[in-house]
PDB file of C-alpha atoms and ligand atoms in Angstrom:
ATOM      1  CA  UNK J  83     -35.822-103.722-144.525  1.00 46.00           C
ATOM      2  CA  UNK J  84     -32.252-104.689-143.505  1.00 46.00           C
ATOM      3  CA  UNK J  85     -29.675-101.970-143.172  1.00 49.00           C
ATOM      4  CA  UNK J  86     -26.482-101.659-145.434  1.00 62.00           C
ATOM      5  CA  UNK J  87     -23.110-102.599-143.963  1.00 73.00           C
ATOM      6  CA  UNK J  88     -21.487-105.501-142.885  1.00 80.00           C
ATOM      7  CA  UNK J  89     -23.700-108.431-141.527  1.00 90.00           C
ATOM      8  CA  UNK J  90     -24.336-108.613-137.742  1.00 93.00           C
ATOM      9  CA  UNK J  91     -22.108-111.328-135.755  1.00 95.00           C
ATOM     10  CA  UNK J  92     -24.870-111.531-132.805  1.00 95.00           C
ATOM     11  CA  UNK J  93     -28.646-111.670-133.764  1.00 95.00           C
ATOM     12  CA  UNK J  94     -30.120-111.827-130.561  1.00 97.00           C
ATOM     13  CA  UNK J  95     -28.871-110.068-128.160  1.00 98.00           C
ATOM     14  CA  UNK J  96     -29.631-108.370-124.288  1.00 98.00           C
ATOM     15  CA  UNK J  97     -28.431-105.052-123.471  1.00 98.00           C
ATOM     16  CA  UNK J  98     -28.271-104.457-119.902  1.00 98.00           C
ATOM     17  CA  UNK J  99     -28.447-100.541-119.447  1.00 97.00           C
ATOM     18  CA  UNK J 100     -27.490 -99.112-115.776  1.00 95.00           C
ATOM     19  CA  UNK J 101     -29.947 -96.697-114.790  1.00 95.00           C
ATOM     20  CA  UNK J 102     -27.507 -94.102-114.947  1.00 93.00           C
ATOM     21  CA  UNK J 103     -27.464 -94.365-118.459  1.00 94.00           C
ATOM     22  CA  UNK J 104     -30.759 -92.592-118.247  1.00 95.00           C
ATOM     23  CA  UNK J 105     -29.490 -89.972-116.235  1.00 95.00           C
ATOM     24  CA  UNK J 106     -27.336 -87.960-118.488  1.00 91.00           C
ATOM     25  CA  UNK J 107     -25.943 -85.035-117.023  1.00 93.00           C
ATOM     26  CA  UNK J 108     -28.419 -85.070-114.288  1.00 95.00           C
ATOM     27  CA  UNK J 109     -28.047 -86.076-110.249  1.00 94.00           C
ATOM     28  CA  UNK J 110     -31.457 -88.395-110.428  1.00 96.00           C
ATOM     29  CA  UNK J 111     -33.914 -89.843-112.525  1.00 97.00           C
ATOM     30  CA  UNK J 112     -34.612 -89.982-116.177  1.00 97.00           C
ATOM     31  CA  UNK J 113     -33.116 -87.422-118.910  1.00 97.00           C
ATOM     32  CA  UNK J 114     -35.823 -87.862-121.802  1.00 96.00           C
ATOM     33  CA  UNK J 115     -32.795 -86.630-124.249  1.00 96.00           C
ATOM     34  CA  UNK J 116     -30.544 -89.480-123.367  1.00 96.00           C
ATOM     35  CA  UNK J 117     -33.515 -92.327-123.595  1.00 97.00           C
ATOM     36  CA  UNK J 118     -34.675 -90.440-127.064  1.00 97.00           C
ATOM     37  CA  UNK J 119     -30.899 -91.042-127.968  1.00 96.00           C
ATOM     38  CA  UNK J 120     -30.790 -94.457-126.834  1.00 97.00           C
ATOM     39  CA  UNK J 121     -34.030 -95.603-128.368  1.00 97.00           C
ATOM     40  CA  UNK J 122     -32.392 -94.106-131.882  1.00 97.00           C
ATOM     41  CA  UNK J 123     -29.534 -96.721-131.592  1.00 96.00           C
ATOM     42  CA  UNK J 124     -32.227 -99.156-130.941  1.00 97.00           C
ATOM     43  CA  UNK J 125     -34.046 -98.575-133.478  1.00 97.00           C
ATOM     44  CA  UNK J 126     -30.560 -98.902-136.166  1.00 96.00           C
ATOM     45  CA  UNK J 127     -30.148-102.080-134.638  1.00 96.00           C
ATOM     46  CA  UNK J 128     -33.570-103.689-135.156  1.00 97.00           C
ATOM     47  CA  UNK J 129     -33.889-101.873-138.531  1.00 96.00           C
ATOM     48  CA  UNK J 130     -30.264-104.126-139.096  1.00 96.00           C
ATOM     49  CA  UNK J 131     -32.568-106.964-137.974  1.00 96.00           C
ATOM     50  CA  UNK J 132     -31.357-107.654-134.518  1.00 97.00           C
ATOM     51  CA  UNK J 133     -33.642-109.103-132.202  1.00 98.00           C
ATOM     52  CA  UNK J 134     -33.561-107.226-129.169  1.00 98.00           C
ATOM     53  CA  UNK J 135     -34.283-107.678-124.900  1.00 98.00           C
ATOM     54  CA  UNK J 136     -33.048-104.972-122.343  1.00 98.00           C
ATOM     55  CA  UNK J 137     -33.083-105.499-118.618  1.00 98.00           C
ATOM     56  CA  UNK J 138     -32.848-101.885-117.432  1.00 97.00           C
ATOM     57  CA  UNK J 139     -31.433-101.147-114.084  1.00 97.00           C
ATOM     58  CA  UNK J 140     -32.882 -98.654-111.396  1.00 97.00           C
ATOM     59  CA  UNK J 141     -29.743 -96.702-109.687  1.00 96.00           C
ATOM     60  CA  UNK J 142     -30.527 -93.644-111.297  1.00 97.00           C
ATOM     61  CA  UNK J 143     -33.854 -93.474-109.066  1.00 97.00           C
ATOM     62  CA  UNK J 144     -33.596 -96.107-106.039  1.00 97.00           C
ATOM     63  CA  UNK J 145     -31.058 -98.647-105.185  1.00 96.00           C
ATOM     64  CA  UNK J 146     -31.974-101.462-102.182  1.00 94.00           C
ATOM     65  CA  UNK J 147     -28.139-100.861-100.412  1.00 94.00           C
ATOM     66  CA  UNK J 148     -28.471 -97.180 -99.874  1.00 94.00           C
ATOM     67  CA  UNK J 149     -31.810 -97.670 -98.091  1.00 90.00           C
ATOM     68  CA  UNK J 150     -30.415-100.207 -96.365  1.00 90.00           C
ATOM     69  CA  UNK J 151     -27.765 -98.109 -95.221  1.00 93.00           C
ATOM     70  CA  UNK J 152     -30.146 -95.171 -94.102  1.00 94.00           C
ATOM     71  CA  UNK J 153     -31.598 -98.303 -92.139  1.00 96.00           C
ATOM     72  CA  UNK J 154     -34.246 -99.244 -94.025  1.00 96.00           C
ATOM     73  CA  UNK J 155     -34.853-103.445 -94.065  1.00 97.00           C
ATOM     74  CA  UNK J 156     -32.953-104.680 -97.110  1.00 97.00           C
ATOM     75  CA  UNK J 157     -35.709-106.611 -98.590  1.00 97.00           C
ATOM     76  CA  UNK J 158     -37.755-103.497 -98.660  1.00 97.00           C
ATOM     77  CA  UNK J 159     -35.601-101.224 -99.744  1.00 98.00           C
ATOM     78  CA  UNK J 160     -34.823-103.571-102.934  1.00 98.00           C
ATOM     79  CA  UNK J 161     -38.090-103.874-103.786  1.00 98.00           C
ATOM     80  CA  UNK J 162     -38.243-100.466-104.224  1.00 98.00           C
ATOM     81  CA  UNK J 163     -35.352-100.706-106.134  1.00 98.00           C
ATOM     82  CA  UNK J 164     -37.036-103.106-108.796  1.00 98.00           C
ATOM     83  CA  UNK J 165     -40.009-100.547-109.091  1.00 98.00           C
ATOM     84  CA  UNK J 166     -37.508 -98.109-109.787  1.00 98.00           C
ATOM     85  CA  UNK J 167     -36.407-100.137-112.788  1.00 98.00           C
ATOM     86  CA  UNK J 168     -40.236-100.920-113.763  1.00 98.00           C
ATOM     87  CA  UNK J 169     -40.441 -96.592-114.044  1.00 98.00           C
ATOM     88  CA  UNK J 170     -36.947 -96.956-116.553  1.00 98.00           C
ATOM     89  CA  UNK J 171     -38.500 -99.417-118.486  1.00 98.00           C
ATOM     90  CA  UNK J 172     -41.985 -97.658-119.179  1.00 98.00           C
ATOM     91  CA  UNK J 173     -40.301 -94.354-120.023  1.00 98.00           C
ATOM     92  CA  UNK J 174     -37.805 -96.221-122.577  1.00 98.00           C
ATOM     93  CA  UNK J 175     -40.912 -97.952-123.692  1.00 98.00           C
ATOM     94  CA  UNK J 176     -42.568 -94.616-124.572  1.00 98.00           C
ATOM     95  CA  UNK J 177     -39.176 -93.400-126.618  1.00 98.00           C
ATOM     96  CA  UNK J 178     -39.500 -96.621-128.384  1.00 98.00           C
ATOM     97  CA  UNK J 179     -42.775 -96.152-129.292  1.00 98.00           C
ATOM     98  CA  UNK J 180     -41.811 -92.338-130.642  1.00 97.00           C
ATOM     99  CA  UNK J 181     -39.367 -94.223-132.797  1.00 96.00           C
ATOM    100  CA  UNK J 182     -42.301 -96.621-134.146  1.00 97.00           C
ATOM    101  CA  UNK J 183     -40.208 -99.464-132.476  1.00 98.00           C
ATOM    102  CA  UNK J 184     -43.069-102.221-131.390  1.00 98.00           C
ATOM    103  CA  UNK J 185     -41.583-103.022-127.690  1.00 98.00           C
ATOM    104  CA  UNK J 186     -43.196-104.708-124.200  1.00 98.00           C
ATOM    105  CA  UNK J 187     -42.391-104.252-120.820  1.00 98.00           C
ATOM    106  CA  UNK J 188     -43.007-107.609-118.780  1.00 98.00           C
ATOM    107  CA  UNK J 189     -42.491-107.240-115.273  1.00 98.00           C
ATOM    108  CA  UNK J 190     -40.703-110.249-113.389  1.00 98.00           C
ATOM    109  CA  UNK J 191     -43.154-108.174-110.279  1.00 98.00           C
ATOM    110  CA  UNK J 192     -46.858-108.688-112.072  1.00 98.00           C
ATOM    111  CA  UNK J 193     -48.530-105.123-112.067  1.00 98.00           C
ATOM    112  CA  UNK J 194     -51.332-105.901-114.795  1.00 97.00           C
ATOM    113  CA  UNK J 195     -52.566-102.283-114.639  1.00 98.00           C
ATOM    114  CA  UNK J 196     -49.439-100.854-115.679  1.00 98.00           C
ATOM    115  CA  UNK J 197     -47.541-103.746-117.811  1.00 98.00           C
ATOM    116  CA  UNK J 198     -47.523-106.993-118.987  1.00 98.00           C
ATOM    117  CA  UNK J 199     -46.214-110.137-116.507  1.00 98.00           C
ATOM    118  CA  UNK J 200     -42.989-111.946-117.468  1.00 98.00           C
ATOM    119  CA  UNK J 201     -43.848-115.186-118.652  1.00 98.00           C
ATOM    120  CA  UNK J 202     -41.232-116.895-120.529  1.00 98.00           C
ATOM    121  CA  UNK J 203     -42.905-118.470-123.846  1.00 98.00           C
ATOM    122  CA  UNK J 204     -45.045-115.019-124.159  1.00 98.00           C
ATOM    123  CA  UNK J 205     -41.006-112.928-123.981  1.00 98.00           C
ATOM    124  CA  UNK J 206     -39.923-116.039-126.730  1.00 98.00           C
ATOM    125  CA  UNK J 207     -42.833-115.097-129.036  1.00 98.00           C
ATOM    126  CA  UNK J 208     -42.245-111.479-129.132  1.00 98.00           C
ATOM    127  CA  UNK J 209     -38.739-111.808-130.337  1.00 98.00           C
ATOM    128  CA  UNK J 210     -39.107-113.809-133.093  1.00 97.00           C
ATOM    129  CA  UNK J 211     -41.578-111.117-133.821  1.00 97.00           C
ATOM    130  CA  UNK J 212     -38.562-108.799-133.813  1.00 96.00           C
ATOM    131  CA  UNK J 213     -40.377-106.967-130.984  1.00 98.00           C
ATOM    132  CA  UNK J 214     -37.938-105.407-128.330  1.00 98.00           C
ATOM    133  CA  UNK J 215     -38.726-107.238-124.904  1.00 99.00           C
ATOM    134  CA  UNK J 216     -37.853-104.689-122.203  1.00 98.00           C
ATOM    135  CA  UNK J 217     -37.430-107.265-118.560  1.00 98.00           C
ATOM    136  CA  UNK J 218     -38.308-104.709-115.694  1.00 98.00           C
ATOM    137  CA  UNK J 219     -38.605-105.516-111.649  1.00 98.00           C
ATOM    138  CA  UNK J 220     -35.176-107.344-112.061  1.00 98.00           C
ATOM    139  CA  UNK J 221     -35.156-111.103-111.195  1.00 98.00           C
ATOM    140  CA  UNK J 222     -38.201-110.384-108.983  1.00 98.00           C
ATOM    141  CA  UNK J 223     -36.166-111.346-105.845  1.00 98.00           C
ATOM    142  CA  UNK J 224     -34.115-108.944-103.058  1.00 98.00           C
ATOM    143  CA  UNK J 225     -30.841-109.211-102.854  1.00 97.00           C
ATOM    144  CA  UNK J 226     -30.301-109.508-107.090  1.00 97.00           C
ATOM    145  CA  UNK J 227     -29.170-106.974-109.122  1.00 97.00           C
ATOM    146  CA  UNK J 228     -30.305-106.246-112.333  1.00 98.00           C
ATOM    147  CA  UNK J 229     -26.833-107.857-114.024  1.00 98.00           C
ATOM    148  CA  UNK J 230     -27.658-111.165-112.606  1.00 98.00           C
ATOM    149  CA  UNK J 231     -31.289-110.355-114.564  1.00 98.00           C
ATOM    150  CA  UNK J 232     -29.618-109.709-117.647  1.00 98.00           C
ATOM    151  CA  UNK J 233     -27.951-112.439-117.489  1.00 98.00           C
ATOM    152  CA  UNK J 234     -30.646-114.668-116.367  1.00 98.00           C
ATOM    153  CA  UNK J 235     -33.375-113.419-119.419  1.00 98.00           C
ATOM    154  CA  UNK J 236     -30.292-113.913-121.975  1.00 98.00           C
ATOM    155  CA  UNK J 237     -30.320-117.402-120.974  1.00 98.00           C
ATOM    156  CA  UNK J 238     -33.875-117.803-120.713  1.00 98.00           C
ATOM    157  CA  UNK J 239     -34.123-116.185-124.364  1.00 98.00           C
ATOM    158  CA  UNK J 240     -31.583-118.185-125.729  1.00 98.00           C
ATOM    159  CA  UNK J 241     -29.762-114.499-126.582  1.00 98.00           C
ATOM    160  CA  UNK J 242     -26.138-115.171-128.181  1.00 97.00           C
ATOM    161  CA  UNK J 243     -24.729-112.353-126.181  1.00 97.00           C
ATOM    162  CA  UNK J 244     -25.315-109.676-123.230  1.00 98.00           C
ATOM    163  CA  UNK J 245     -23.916-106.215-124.066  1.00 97.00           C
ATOM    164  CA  UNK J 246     -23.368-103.958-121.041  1.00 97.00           C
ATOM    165  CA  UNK J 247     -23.456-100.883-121.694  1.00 93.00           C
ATOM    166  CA  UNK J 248     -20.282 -98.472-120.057  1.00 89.00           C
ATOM    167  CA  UNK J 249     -19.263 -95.070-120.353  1.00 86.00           C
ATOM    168  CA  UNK J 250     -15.882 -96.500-121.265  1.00 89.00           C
ATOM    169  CA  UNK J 251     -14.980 -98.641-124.487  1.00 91.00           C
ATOM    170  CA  UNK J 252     -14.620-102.122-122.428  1.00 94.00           C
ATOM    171  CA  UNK J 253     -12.874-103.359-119.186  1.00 95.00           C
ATOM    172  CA  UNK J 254      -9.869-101.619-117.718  1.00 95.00           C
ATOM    173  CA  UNK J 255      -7.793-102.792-114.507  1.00 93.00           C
ATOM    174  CA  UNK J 256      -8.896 -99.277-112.778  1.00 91.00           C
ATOM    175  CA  UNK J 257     -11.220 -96.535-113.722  1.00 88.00           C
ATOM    176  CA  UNK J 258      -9.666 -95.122-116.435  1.00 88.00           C
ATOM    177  CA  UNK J 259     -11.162 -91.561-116.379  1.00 87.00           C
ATOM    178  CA  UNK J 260      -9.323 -91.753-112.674  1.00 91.00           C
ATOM    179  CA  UNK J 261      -5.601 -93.570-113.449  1.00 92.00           C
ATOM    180  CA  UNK J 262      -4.314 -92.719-116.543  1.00 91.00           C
ATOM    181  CA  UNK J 263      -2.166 -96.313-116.005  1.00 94.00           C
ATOM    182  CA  UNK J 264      -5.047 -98.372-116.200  1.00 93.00           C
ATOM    183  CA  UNK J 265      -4.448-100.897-118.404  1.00 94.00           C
ATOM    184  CA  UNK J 266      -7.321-101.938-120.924  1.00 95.00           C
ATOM    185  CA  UNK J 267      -8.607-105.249-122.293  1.00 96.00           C
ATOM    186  CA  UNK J 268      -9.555-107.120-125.442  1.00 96.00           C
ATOM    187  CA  UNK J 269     -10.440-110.365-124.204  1.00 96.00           C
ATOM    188  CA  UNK J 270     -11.091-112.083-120.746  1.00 97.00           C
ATOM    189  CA  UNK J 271     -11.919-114.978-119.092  1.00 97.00           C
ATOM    190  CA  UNK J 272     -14.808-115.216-116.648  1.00 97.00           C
ATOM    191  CA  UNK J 273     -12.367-116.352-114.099  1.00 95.00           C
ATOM    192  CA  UNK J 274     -10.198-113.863-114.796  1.00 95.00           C
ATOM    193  CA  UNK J 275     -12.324-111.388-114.012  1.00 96.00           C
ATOM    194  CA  UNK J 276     -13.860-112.769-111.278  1.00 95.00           C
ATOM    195  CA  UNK J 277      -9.601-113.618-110.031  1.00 94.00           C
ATOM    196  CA  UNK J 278      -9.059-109.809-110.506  1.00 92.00           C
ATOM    197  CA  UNK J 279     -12.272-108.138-108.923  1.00 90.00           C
ATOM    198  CA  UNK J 280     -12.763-106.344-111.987  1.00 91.00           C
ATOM    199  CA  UNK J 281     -16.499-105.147-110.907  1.00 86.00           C
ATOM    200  CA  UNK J 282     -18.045-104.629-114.599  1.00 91.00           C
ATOM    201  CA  UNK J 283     -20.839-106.738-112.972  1.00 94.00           C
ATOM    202  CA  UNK J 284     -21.376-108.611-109.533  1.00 93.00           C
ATOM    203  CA  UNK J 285     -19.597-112.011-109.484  1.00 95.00           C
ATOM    204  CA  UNK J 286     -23.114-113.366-109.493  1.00 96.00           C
ATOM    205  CA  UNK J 287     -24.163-112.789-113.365  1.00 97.00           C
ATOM    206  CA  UNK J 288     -20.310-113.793-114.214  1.00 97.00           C
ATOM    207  CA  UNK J 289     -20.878-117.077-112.625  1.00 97.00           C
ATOM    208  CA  UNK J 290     -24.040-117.365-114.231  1.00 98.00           C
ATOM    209  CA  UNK J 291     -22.890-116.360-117.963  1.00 98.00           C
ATOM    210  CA  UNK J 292     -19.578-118.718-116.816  1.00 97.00           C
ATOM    211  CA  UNK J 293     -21.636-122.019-116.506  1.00 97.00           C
ATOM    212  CA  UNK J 294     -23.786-121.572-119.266  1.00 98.00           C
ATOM    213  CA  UNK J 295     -21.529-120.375-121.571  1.00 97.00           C
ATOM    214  CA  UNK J 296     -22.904-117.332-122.604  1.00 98.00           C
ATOM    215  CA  UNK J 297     -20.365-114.572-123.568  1.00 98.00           C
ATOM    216  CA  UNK J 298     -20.676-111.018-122.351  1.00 98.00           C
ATOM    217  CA  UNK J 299     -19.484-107.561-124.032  1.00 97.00           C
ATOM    218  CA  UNK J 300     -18.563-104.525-122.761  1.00 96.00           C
ATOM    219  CA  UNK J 301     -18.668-101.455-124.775  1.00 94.00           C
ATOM    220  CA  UNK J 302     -19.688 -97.975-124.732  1.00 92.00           C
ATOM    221  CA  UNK J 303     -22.740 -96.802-126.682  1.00 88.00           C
ATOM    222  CA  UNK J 304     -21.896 -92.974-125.660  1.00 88.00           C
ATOM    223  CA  UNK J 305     -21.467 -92.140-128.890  1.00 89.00           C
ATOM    224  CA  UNK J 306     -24.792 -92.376-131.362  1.00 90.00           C
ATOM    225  CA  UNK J 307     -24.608 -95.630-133.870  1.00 91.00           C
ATOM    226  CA  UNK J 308     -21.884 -97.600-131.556  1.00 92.00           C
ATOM    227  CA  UNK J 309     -24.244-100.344-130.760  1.00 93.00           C
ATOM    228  CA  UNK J 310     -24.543-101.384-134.674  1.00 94.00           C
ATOM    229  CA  UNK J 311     -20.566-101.649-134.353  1.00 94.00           C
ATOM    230  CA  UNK J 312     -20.684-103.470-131.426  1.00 92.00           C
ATOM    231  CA  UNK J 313     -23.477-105.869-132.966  1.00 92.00           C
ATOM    232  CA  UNK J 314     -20.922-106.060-136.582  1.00 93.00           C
ATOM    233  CA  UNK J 315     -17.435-106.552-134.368  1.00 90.00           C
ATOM    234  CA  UNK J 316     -16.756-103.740-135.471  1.00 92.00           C
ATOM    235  CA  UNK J 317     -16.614-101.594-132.063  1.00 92.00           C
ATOM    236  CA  UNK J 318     -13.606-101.370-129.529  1.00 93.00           C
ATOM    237  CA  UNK J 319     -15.114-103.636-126.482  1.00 95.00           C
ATOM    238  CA  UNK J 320     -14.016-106.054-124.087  1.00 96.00           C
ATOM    239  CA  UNK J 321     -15.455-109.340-124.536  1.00 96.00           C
ATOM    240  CA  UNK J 322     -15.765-111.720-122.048  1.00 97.00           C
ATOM    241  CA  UNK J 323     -16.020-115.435-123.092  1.00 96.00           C
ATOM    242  CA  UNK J 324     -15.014-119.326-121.995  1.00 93.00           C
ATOM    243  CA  UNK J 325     -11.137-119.338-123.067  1.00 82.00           C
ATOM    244  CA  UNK J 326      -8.721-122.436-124.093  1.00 65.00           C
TER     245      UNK J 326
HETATM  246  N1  LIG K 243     -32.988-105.263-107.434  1.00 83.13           N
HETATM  247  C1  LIG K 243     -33.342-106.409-106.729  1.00 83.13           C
HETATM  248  N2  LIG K 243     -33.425-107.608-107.407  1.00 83.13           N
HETATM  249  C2  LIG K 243     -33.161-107.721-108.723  1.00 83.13           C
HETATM  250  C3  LIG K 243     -32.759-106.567-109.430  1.00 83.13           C
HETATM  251  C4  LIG K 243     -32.683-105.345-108.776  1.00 83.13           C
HETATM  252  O1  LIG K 243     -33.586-106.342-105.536  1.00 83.13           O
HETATM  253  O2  LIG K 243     -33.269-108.834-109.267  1.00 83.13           O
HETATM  254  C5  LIG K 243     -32.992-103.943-106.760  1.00 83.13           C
HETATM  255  C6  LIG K 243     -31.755-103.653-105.933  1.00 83.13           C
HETATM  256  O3  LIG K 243     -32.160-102.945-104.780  1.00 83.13           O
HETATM  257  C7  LIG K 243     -30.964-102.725-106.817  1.00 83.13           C
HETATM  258  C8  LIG K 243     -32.063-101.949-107.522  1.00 83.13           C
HETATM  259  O4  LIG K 243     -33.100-102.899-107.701  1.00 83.13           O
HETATM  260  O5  LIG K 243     -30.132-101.856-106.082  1.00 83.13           O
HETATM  261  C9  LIG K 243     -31.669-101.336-108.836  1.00 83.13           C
HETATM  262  O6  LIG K 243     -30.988-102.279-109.628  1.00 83.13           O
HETATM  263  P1  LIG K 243     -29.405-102.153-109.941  1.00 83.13           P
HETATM  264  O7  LIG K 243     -28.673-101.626-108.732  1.00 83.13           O
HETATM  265  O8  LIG K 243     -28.960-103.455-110.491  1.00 83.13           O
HETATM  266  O9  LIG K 243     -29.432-101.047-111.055  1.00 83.13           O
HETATM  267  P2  LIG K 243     -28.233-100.359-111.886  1.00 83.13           P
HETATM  268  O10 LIG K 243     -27.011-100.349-111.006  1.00 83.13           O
HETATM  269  O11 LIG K 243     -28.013-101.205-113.088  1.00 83.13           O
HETATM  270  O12 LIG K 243     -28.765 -99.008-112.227  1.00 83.13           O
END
């Protein structure tokens, strides 16, 4: 049944979630309370009949550069990064299912004891079952990050929009919980924020989203129900998108 309120603008849509999203308050790993919170605005949104893919990310538990930097080899250490998203993925899985959402994990790493293999037309068919896809293990490859994922499944899924999630209510010159100057944005171009540095995601997924024209939003969903808004226009975001 279709929620009440004005109609959505995006049907389809990925939202990339850092895994410190999951981490609430915490130093490390997954707060249950924040992923029962997030699976609620999930749940508005697919009740609202958005179709609905998440690539989760895995810095909340392990990221590839910092055991590279304790001088672990790269490629190993990033590996163990995309398990580390695989764990995010099966734990928002199980708030879903709390929430009676119908969701899959497919890993782009094939683990067929713990979750189902990414395989394009299988993701497809899900979807247009209104079934939330959750994309763990990244792109599959070291030396990705999970932005260049999320923008790499959008494609693949034909998704209208990526929606990356922030503490913050879009894209500001400087952090602005840091430099009360920082000046905030409506609207960019992907050049422009690859030009400026602006680091809402690696220059990788920008030039990805740039050359296949897929426009990217950046909004918080701190507060419960924002990612309806976001989904009706309705939310204060940045949007990122092919100008002129
Ligand atoms: N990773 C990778 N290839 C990918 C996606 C992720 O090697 O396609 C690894 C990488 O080590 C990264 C870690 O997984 O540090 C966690 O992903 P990311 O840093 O993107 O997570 P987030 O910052 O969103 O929590």
């Amino acid at each position: 049944m279709a929620a009440r309120g004005s109609p959505l603008k995006y049907k389809r849509l990925l939202l990339k979630l850092s895994g410190e999203a999951l981490m609430g308050q915490q130093d490390y790993g997954i707060d249950m309370s924040v992923v029962d919170r997030l699976s609620r605005d999930i749940e508005g949104i697919t009740a609202a009949g958005a179709e609905v893919a998440i690539v989760i990310g895995g810095g909340n538990i392990f990221r590839g550069l910092s055991g590279a930097a304790k001088g672990m080899d790269r490629a190993t250490a990033d590996y163990m990064g995309m398990l580390a998203t695989v764990m995010n993925a099966l734990a928002f899985q199980n708030a879903l299912d709390h929430q009676g959402v119908a969701s899959r994990v497919l890993s782009a790493i094939p683990m067929p004891t713990v979750c189902e293999s990414y395989v394009r037309p299988k993701a497809l068919g899900y979807l247009s079952k209104s079934q939330v896809v959750l994309f763990a293990a990244g792109t599959g490859n070291p030396f990705f990050t999970t932005d260049t994922a999320a923008v790499l499944r959008a494609i693949e899924m034909n998704c209208e929009v990526v929606l990356k999630a922030t503490q913050v209510d879009g894209i500001y010159s400087a952090d602005p919980k840091k430099d009360p100057n920082a000046e905030r944005f409506d609207r960019l171009s992907y050049s422009e924020v690859l030009a400026k540095d602006l680091k809402v995601m690696d220059g990788a997924a920008i030039a990805l989203a740039r050359d296949n024209g897929l426009p990217l939003i950046v909004g918080s969903i701190e507060e419960p129900g924002n990612l309806l808004k976001v989904l009706r226009g309705e939310a204060r975001q940045t949007i990122i998108e092919a100008t002129g």
